[in-house]
Short mmCIF file of C-alpha atoms and ligand atoms in Angstrom, two decimals:
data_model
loop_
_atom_site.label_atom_id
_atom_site.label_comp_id
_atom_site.label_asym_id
_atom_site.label_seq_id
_atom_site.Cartn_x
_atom_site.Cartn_y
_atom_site.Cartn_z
CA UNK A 169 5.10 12.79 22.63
CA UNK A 170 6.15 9.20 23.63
CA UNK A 171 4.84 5.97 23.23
CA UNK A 172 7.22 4.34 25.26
CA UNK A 173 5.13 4.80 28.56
CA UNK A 174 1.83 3.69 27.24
CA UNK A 175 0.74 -0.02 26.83
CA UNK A 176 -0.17 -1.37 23.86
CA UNK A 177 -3.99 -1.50 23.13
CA UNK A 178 -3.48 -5.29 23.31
CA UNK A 179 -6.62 -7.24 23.56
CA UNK A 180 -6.84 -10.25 26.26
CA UNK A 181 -5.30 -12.29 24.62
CA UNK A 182 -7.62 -15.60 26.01
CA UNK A 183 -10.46 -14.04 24.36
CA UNK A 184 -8.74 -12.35 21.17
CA UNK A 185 -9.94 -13.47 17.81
CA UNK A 186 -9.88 -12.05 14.69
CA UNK A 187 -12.54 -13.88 13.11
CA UNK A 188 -14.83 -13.02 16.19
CA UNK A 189 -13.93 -9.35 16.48
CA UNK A 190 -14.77 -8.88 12.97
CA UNK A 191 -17.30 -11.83 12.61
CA UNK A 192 -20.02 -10.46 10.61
CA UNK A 193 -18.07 -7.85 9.39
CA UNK A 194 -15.33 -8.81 7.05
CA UNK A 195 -15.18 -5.01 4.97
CA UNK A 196 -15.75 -1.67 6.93
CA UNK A 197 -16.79 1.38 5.25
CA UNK A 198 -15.23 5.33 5.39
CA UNK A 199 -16.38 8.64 4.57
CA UNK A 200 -19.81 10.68 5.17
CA UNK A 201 -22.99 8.22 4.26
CA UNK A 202 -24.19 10.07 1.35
CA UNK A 203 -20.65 9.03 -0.09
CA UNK A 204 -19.02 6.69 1.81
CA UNK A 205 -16.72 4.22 0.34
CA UNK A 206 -17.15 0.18 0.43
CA UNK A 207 -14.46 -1.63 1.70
CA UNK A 208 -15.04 -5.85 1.27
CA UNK A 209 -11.84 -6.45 2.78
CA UNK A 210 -9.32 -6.11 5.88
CA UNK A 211 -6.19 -6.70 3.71
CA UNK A 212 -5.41 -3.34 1.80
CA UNK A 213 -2.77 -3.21 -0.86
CA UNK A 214 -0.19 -0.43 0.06
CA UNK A 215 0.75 2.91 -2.41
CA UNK A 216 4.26 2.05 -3.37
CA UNK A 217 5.97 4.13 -6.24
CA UNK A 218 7.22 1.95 -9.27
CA UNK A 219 5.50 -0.77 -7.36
CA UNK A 220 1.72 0.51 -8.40
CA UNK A 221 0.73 -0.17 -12.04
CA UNK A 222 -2.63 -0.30 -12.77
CA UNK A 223 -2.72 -4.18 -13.64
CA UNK A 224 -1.02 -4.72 -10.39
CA UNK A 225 -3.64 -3.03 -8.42
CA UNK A 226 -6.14 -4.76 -10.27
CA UNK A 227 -4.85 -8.22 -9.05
CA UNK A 228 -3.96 -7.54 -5.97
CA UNK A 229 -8.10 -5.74 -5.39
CA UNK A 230 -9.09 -9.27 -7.24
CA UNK A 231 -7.23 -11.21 -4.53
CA UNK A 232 -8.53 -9.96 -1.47
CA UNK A 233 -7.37 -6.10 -1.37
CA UNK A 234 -9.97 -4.49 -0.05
CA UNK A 235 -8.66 -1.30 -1.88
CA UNK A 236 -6.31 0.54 -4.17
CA UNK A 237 -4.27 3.75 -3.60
CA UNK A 238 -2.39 5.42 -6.75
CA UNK A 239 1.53 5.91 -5.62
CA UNK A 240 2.13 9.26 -4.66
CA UNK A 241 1.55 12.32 -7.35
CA UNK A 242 3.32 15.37 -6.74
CA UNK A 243 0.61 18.51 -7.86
CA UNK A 244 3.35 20.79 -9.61
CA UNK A 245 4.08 17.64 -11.98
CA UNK A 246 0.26 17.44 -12.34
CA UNK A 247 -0.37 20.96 -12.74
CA UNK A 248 2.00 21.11 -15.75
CA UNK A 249 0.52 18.27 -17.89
CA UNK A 250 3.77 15.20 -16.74
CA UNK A 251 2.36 13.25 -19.74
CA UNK A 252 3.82 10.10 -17.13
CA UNK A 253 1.84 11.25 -14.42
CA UNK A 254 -1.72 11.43 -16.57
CA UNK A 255 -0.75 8.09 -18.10
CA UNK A 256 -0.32 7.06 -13.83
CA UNK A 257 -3.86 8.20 -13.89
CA UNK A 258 -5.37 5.79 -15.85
CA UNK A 259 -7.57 3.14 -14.36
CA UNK A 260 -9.92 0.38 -15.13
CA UNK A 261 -13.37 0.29 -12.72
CA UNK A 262 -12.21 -3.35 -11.27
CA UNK A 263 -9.05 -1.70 -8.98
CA UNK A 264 -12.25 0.55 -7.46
CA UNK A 265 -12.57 1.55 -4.66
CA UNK A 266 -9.68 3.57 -6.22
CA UNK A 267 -7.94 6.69 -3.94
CA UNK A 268 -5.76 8.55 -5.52
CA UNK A 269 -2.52 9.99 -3.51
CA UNK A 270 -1.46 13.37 -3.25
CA UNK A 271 1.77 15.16 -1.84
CA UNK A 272 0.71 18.07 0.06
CA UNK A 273 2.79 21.13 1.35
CA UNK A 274 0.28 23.91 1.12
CA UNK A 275 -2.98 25.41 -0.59
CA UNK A 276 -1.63 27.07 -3.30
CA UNK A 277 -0.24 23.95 -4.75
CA UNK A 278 -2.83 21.15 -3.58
CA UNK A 279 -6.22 22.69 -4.56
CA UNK A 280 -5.47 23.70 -7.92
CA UNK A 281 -4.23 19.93 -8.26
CA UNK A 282 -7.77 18.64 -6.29
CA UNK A 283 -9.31 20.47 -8.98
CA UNK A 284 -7.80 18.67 -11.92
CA UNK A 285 -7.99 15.30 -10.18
CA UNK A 286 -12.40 15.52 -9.11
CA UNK A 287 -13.31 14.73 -12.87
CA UNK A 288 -10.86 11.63 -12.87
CA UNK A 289 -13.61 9.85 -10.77
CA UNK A 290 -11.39 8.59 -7.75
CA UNK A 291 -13.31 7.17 -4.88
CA UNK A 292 -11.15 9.18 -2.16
CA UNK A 293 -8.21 11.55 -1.96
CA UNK A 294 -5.70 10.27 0.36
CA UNK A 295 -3.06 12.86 1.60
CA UNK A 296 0.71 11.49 1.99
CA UNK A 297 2.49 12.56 5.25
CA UNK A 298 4.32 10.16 5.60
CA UNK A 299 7.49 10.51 2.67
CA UNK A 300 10.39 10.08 4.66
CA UNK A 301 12.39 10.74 1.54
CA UNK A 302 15.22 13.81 2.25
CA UNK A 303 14.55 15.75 -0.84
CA UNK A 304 11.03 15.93 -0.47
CA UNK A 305 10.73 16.60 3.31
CA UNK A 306 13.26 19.08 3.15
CA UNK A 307 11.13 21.01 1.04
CA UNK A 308 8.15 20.47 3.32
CA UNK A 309 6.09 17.50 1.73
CA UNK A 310 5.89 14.25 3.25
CA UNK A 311 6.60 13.65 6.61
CA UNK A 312 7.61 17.06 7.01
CA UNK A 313 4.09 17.74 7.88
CA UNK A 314 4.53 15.47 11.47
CA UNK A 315 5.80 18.19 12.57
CA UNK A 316 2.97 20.69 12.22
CA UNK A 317 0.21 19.21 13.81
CA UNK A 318 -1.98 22.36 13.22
CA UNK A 319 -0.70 22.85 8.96
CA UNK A 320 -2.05 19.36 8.42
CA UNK A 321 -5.64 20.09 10.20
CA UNK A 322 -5.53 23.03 7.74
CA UNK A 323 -4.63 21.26 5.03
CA UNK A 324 -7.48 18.09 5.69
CA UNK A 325 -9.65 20.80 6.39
CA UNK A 326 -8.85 22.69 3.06
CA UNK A 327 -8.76 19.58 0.96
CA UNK A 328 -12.17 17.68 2.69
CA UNK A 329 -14.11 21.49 1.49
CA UNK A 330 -12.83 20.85 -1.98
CA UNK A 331 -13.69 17.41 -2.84
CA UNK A 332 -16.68 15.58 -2.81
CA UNK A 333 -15.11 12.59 -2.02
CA UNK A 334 -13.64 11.08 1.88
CA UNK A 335 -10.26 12.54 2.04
CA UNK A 336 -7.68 10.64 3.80
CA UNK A 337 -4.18 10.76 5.59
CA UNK A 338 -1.00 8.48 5.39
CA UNK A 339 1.30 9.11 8.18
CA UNK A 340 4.28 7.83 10.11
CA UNK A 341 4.25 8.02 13.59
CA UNK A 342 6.54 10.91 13.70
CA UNK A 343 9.47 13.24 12.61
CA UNK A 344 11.82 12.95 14.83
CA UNK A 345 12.92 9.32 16.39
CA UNK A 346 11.49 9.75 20.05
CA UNK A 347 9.12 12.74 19.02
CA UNK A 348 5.80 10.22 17.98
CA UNK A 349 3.58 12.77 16.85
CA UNK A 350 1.11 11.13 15.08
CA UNK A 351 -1.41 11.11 17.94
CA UNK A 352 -1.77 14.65 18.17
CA UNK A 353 -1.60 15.15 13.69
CA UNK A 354 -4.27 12.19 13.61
CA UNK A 355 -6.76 14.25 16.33
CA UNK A 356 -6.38 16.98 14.29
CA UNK A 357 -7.11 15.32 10.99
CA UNK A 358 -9.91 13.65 12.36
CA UNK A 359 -11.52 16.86 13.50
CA UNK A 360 -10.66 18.55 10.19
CA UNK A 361 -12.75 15.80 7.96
CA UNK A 362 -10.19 12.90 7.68
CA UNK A 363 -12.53 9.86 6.57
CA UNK A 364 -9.52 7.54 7.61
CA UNK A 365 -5.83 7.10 8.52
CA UNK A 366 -3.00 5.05 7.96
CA UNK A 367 -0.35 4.81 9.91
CA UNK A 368 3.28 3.40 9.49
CA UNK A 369 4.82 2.46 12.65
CA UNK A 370 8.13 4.06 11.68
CA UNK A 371 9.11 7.63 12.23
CA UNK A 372 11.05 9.60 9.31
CA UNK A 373 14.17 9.78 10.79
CA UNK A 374 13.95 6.02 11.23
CA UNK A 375 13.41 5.33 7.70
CA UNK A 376 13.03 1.55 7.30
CA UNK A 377 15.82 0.93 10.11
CA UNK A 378 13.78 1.32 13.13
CA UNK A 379 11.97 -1.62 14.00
CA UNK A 380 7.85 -0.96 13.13
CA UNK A 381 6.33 0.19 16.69
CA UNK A 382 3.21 -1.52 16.82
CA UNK A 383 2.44 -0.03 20.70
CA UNK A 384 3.02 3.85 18.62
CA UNK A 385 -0.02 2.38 16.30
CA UNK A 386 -1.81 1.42 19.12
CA UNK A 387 -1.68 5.53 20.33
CA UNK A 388 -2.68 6.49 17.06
CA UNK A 389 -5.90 4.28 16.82
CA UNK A 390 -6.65 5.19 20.94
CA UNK A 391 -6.22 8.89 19.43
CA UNK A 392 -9.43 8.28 16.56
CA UNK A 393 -11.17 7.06 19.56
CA UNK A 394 -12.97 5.14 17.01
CA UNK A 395 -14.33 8.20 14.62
CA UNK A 396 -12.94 6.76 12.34
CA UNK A 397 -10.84 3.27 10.73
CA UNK A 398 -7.48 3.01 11.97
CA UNK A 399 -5.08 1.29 9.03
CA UNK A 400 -1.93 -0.01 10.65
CA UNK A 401 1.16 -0.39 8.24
CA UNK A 402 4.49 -1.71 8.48
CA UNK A 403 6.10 -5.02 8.18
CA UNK A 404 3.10 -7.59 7.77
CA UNK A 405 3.98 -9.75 4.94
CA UNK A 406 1.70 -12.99 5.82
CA UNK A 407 -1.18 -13.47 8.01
CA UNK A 408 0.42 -13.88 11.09
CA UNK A 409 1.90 -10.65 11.27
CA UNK A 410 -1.42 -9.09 9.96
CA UNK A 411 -2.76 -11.04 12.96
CA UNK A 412 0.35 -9.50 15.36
CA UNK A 413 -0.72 -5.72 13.93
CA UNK A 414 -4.54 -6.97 14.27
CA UNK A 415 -3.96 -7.89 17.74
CA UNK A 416 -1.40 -5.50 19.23
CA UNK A 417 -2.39 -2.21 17.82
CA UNK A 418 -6.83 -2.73 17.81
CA UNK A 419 -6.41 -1.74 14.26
CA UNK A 420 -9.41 -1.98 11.90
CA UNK A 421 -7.65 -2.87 8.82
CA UNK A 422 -4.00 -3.48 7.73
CA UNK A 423 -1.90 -2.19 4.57
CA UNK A 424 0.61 -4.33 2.99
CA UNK A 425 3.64 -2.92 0.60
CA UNK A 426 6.66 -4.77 0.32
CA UNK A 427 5.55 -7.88 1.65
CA UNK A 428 2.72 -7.99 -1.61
CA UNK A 429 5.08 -7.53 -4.28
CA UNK A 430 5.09 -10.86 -6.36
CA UNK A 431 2.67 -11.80 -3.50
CA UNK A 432 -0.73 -10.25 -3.95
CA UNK A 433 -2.56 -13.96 -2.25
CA UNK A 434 -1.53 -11.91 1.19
CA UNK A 435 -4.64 -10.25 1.03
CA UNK A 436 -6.66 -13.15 -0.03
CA UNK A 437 -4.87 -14.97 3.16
CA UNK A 438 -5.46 -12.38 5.55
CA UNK A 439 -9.33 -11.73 4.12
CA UNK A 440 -10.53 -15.53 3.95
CA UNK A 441 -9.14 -15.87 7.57
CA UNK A 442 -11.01 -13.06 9.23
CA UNK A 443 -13.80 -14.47 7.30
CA UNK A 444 -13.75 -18.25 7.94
CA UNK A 445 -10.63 -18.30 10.23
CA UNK A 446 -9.39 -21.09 7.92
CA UNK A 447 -5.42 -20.89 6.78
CA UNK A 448 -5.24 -21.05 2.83
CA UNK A 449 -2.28 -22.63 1.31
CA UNK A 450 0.20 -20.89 -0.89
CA UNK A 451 -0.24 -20.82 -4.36
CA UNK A 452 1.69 -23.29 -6.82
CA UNK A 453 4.26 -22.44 -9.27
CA UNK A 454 1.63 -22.86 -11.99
CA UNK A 455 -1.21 -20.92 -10.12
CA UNK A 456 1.96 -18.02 -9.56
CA UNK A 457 2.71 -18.16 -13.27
CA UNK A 458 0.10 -17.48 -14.55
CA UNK A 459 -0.55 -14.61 -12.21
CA UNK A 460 2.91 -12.69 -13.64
CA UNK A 461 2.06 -13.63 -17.39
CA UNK A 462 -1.35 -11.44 -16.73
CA UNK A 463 0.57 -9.02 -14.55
CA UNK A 464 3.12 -8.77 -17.56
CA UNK A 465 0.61 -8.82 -20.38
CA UNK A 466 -0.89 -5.48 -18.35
CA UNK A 467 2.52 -3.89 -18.08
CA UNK A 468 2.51 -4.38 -21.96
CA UNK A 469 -0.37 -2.73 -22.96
CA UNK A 470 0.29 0.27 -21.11
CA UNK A 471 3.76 0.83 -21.69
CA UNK A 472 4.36 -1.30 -24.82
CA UNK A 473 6.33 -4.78 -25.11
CA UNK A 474 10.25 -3.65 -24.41
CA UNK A 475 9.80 -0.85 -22.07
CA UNK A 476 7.31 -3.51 -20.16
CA UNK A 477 9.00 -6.09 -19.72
CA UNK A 478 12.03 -3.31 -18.13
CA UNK A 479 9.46 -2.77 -15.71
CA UNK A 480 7.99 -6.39 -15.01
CA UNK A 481 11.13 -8.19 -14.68
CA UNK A 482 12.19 -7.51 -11.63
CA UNK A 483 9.11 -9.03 -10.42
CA UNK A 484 9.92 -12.25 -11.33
CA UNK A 485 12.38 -12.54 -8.52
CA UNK A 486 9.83 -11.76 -6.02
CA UNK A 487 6.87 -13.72 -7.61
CA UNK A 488 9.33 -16.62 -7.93
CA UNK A 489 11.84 -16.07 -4.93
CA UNK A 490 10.44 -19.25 -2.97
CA UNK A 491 10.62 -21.78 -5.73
CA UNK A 492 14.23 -21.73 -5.32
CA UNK A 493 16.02 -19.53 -7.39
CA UNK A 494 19.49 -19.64 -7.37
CA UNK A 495 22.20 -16.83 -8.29
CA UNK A 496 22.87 -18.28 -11.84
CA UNK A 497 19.31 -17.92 -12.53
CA UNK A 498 18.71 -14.53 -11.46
CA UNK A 499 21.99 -13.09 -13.30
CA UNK A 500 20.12 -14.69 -16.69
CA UNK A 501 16.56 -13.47 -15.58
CA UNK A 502 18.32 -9.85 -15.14
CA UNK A 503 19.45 -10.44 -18.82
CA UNK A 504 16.44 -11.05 -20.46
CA UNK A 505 15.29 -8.83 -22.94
CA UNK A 506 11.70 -10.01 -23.46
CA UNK A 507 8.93 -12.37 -22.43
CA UNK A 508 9.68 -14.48 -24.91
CA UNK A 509 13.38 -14.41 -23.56
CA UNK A 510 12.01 -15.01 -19.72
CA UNK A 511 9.75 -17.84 -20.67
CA UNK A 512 12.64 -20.70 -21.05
CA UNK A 513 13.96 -19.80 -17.80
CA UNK A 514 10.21 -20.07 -16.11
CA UNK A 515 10.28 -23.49 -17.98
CA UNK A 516 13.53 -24.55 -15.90
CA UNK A 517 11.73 -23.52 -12.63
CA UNK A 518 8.82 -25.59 -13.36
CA UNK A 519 10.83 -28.51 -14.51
CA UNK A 520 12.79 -28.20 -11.53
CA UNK A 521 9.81 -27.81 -9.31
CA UNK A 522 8.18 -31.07 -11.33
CA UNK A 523 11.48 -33.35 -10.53
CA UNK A 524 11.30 -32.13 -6.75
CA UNK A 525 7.99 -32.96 -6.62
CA UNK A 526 8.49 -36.45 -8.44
C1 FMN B 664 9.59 1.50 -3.02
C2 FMN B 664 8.56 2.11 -2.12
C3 FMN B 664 7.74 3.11 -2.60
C4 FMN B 664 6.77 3.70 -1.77
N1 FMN B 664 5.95 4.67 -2.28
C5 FMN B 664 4.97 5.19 -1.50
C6 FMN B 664 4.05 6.15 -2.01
O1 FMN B 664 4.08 6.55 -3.18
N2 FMN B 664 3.10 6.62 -1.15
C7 FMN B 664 3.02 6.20 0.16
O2 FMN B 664 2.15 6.64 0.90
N3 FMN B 664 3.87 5.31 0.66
C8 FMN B 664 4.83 4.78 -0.13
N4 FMN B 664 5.66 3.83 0.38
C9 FMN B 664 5.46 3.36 1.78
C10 FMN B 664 4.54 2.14 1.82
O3 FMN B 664 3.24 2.46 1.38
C11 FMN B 664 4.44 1.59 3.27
O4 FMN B 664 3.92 2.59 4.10
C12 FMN B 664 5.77 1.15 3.83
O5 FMN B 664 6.55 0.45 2.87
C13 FMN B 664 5.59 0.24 5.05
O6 FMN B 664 4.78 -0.86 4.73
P1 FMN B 664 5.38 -2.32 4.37
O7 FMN B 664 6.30 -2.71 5.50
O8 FMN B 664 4.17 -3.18 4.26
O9 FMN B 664 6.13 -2.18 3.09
C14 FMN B 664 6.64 3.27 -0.43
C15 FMN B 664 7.47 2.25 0.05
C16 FMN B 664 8.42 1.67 -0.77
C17 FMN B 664 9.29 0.56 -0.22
#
């Protein structure tokens, strides 16, 4: 099934406006009543694995992400105790609403693993399809599943009777480069119980390559036929390509990965737009530094000081990639040991920033 043919669900563009097409309604909301889930915000922070601790999601719901999802948990690793992946588990109420992501490949591994999760307290179950990565889809997980329309309406289906929370799907918009299935695994969802889908406008075999096909989003959200909220994904890293995805694909919300990391005021952008349709201006170095001292001082307490600051540092080239780093400074940022070792090269940045500014 192509795209190619179809138009875009573009809106007229002489009438299109963001802040009037959601006026009023700045969150949406998923699921059955009796337990649907909240969403305040357009703007939703995207799963990303080793980019998804829990003080991250925390700031990034606390500036404007509507939602959280936990990166992707594979069930066997869950099933047998992966002291990591219970640690993963671990979160704080503020990140709610809170979904937690499963791999899926069949029954026998996925509801013994719903089981385990229910008494965790997750606000939704959200079902990766979309994995493009070799090992996994070659065993069947991930995107693998684009290619079995009817498997993944089982598998919603089987999943939606054994939770009491909205379950949820994460696609691509295929398998195969010109084979954009999504359409027909979305209908299926849909009529199985999915509460919601996201979809990435890549297929697998176009991994991050292909450019994002905002008209192949467009099919999938003319597929839910408005059942249910559309997510589109892929390549919106301010607001004016959350506006493009807004615009071009009819999309109710958007999800944001790459472009958040060491940028979590994306969502606050893209939020306090639709709201008041007013640009906000970027953050300052202080206002930024202070954000990756909390984000660090999370990292800490979870994982202790050393093995924290591993994980943190290689934020500090996104959080501080537009003040002007240059290579000298990120070979001696990659060296650092410690907080305490970072903190004199922060210092330089600021005094750097203060002479430009002077
Ligand atoms: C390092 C990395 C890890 C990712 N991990 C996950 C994951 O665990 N679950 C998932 O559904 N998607 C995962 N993704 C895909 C993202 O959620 C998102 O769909 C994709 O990056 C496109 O959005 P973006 O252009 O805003 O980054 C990952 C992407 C990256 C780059």
């Amino acid at each position: 099934m192509s795209s190619a043919s179809r138009e875009p669900a573009r809106q007229d563009p002489a009438t299109w406006d963001p802040a009037t097409r959601f006026a009023g309604r700045p969150g949406f909301r998923f699921g059955p009543p009796e337990r649907a889930v909240e969403v305040s915000s357009r703007a939703l922070m995207a799963p990303m694995m080793g980019y998804n601790e829990a003080p991250l999601r925390r700031i990034c719901r606390r500036y404007g992400s509507g939602l959280a999802v936990t990166e992707m948990v594979k069930p066997e690793k869950l099933l047998r105790g992966d002291p990591n992946v219970l640690r993963d588990l671990e979160f704080a109420d503020e990140e709610r609403p809170l979904g937690v992501q499963i791999a899926v490949r069949d029954e026998e591994e996925l509801l013994p693993a719903l089981e385990l999760l229910a008494p965790r307290g997750f606000d939704f179950v959200d079902l990766n399809m979309g994995c493009p990565l070799k090992k996994e889809c070659n065993k069947g997980w991930g995107a693998a599943l684009l290619k079995d329309p009817a498997k993944v309406a089982r598998l919603v289906a089987a999943s939606v009777a054994a939770v009491d929370v909205p379950v949820t799907v994460k696609v691509r918009t295929g398998y195969e480069l010109e084979e954009r299935t999504a359409p027909e695994v979305v209908e299926g969802a849909i009529e199985a119980g999915a509460a919601l889908v996201c979809v990435h406008g890549r297929t697998k075999m176009g991994w991050y390559r292909e450019e994002n096909d905002l008209s192949a989003i467009a099919d999938v959200v003319a597929a839910a036929r408005g059942r249910v909220p559309v997510i589109g994904n892929g390549d919106v890293v301010d607001l004016d390509t959350a506006l493009a995805m807004f615009e071009q694909t009819g999309c109710d919300a958007v999800m944001i990965g790459r472009g958040a990391v060491g940028n979590p005021w994306v969502f606050r952008e893209v939020d306090h737009y639709l709201r008041c349709g007013e640009r906000l201006e970027r953050p300052d170095f202080a206002t930024v530094r202070e954000l990756f001292e909390e984000h660090m001082e999370g990292v800490a307490e979870i994982f202790g000081e050393r093995k924290g600051f591993r994980q943190v540092r290689r934020y500090a080239f996104y959080y501080f990639g537009r003040f002007g780093l240059d290579n000298a400074w990120r070979a001696r940022a990659a060296q650092a040991k410690t907080r305490a070792e970072l903190a004199p090269l922060l210092d330089e940045i600021e005094r750097g920033q203060l002479s430009a500014a002077s």
